[in-house]
CSV table of C-alpha atoms in Angstrom, one decimal:
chain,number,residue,atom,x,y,z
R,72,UNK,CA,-21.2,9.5,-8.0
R,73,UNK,CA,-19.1,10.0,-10.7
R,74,UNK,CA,-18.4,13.5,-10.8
R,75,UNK,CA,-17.4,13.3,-7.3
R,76,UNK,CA,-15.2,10.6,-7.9
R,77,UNK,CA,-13.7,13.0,-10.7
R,78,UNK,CA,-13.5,16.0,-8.3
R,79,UNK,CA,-11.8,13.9,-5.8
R,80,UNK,CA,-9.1,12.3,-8.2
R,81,UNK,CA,-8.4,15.4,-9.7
R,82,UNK,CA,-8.1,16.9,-5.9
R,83,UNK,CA,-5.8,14.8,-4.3
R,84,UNK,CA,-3.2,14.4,-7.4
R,85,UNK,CA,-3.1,18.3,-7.2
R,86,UNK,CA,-2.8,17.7,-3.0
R,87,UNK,CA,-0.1,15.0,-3.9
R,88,UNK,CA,1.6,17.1,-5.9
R,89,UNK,CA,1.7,19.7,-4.0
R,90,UNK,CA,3.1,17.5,-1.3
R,91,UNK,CA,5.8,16.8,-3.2
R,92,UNK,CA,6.8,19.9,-3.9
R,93,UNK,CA,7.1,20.6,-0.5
R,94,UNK,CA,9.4,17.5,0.2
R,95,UNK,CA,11.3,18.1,-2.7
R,96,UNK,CA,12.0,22.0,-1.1
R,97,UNK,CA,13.8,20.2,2.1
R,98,UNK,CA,17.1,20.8,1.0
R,99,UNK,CA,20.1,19.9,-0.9
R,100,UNK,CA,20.1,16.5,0.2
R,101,UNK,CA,17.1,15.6,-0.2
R,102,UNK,CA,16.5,13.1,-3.0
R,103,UNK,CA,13.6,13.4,-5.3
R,104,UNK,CA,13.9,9.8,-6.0
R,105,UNK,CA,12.5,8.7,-2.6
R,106,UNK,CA,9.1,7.4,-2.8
R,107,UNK,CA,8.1,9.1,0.4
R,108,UNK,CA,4.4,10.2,-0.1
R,109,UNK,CA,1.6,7.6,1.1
R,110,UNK,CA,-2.0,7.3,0.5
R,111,UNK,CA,-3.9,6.3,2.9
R,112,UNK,CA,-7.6,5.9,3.5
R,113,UNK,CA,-10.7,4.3,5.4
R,114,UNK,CA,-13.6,3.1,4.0
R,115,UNK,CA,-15.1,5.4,1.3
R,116,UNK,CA,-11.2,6.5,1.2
R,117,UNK,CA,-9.9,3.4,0.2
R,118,UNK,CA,-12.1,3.1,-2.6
R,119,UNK,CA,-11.5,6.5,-3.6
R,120,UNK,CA,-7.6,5.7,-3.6
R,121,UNK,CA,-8.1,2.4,-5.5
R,122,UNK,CA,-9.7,4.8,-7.9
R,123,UNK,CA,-6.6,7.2,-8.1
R,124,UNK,CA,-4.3,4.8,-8.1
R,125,UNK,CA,-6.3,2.4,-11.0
R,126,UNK,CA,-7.5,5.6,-13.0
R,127,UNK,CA,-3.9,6.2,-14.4
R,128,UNK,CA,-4.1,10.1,-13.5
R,129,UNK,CA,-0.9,9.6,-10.8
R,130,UNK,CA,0.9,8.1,-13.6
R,131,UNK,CA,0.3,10.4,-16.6
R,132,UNK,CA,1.7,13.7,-14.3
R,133,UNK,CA,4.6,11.7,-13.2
R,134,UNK,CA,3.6,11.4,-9.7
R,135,UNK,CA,3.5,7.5,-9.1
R,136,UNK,CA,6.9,7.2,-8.8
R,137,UNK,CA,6.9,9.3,-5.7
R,138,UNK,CA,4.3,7.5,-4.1
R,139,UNK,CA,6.1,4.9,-1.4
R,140,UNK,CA,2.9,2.9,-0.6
R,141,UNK,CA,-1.1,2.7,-0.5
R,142,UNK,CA,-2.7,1.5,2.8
R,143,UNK,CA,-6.6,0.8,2.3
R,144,UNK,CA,-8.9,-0.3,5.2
R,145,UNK,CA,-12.4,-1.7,5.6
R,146,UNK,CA,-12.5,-0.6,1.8
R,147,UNK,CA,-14.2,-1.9,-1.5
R,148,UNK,CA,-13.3,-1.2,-5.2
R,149,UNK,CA,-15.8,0.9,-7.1
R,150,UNK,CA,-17.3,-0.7,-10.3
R,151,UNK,CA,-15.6,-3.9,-9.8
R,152,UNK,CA,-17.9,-6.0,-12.1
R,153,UNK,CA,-17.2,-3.8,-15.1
R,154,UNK,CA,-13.6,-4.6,-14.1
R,155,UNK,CA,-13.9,-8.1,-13.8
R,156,UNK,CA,-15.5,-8.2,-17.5
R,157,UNK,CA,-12.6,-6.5,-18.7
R,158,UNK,CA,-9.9,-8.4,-17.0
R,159,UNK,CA,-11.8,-11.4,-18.4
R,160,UNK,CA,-12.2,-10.0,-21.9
R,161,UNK,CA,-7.7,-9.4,-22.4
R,162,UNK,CA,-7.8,-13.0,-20.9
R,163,UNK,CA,-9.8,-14.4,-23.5
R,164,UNK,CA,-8.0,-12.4,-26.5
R,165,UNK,CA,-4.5,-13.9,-26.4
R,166,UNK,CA,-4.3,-17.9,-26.8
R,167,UNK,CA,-1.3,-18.1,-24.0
R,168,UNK,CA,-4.0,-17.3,-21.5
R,169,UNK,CA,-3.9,-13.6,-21.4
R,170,UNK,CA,-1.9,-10.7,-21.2
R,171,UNK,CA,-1.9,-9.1,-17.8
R,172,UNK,CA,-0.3,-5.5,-19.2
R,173,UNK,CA,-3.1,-5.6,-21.5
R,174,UNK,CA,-5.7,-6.2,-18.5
R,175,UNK,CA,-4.2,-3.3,-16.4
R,176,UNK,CA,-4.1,-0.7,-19.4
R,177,UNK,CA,-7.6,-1.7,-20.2
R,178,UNK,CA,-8.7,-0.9,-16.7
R,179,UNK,CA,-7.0,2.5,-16.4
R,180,UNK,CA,-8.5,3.4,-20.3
R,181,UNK,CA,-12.0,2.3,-18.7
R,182,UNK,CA,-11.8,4.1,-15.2
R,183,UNK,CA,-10.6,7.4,-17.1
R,184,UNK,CA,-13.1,7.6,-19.6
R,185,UNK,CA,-16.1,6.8,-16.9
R,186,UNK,CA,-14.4,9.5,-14.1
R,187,UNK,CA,-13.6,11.8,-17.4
R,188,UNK,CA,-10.2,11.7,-16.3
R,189,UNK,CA,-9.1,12.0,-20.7
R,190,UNK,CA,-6.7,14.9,-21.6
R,191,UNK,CA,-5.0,15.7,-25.0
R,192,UNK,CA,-1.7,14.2,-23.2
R,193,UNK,CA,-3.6,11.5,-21.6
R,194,UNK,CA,-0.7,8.8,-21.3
R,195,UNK,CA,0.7,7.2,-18.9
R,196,UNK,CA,4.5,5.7,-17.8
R,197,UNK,CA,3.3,2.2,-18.4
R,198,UNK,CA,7.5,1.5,-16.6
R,199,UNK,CA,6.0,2.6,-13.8
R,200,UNK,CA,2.6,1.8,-13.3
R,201,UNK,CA,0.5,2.4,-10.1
R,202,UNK,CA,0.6,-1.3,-10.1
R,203,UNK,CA,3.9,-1.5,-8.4
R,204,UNK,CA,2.8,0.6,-5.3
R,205,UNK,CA,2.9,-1.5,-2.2
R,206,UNK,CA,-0.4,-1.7,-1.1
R,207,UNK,CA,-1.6,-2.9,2.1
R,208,UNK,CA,-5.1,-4.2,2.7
R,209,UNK,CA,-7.2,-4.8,5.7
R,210,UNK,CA,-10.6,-5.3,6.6
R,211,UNK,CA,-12.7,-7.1,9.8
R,212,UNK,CA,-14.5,-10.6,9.2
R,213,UNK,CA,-17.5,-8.8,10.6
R,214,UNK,CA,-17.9,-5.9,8.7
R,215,UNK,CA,-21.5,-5.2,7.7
R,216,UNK,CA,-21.3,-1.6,6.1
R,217,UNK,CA,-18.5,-2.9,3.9
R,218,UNK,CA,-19.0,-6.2,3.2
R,219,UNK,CA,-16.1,-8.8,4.4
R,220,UNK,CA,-17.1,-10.3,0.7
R,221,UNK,CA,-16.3,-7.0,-1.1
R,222,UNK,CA,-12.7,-6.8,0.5
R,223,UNK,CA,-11.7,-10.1,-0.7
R,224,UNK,CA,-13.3,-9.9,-4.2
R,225,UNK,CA,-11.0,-6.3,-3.9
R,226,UNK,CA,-8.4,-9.0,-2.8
R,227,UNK,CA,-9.0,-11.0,-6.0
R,228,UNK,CA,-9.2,-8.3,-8.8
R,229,UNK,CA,-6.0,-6.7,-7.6
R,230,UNK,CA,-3.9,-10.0,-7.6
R,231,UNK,CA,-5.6,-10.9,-11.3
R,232,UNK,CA,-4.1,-7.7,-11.9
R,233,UNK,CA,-0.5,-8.3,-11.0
R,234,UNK,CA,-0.6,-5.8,-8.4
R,235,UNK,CA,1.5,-5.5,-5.0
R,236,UNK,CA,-0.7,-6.3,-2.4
R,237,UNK,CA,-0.4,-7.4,1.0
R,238,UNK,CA,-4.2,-7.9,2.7
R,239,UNK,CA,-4.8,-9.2,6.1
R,240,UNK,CA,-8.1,-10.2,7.9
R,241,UNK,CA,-9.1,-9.4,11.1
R,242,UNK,CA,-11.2,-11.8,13.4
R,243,UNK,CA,-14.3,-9.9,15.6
R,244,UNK,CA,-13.3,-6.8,13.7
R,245,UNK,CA,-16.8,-4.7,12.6
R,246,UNK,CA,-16.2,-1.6,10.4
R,247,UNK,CA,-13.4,-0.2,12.3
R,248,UNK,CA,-9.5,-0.5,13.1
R,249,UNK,CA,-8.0,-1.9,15.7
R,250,UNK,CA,-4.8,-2.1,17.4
R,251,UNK,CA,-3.2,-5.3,15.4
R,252,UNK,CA,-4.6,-3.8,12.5
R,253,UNK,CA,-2.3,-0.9,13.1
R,254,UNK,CA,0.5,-2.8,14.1
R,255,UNK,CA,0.1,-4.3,10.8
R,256,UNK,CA,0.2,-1.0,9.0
R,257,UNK,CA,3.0,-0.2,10.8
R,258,UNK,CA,5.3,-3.0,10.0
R,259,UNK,CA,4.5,-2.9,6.1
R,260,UNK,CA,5.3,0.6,6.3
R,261,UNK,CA,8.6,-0.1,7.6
R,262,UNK,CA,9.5,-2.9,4.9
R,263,UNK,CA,8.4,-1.0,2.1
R,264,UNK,CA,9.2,2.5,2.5
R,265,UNK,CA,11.8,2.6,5.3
């Protein structure tokens, strides 16, 4: 599981990147500023973009910036009891109740060592952190491949973490999309990256 989840961070920064590239060739007035590029992903792909975006490797080749929003559905996050321990752990080390910096750099250092994500220049722009990507949750109530449970323990973890996050529930819906769902996607879309 892990050196898939390696391969596929690895792929789609290099298919990010080369996105980019291909924006930034539009022209003169195109502004390389814009945070145009969003991830997107269902199920198993929303876990694996949790994963890029947590693992820190958008953020060390200067890609995060560029990335307008995230959009997970009927998605979990991987290894989110190892990340609970160490969001608990940064709590428990500073007497003003925790740190919350020191909880996301924590999780990044832990997701990159387990996915071997380390390089010699492994850092990251902590000024712009993946944290700060809108990201827009949603999941159905009756979801039995991905538990409804899993999404809003997802839910939880990512607002411990300081995170942007917008997540919405969805009455009757199994392990699918539908069209409020969508609507949904749509309108965050237009607030945040328009």
């Amino acid at each position: 599981m892990v050196d898939g989840m390696n391969e596929s961070s690895l792929y789609l920064t290099n298919l990010i990147r080369e996105e980019i590239e291909v924006l930034d060739g539009r022209g003169e007035n195109f502004n390389a500023r814009n945070r145009n590029v969003i991830i997107a992903g269902f199920s198993q792909g929303s876990a694996m973009g949790l994963m890029l975006l947590l693992g820190g490797e958008l953020q060390r080749q200067g890609l995060s910036r560029r990335v307008g929003a995230f959009v997970g559905l009927s998605g979990w996050l991987p290894f989110r009891r190892q990340i609970e321990e160490i969001i608990s752990r940064e709590c428990v080390r500073f007497s003003d109740g925790g740190d919350v910096g020191a909880a996301r750099n924590a999780t990044t250092a832990y997701l990159r060592q387990l996915l071997r994500l380390r390089s010699a220049d492994d850092k990251w722009n902590l000024h712009f952190g993946s944290h700060r990507i809108p990201s827009f949750f949603g999941h159905g109530e009756l979801d039995v491949k991905v538990k409804f449970e899993w999404a809003l323990q997802l839910r939880d973890i990512l607002e411990q973490l300081e995170m942007d996050i917008n997540f919405r529930s969805y009455k009757g819906l199994e392990h699918w999309w539908d069209e409020q769902e969508m609507t949904d996607v749509a309108e965050f879309l237009q607030k945040k990256v328009a």
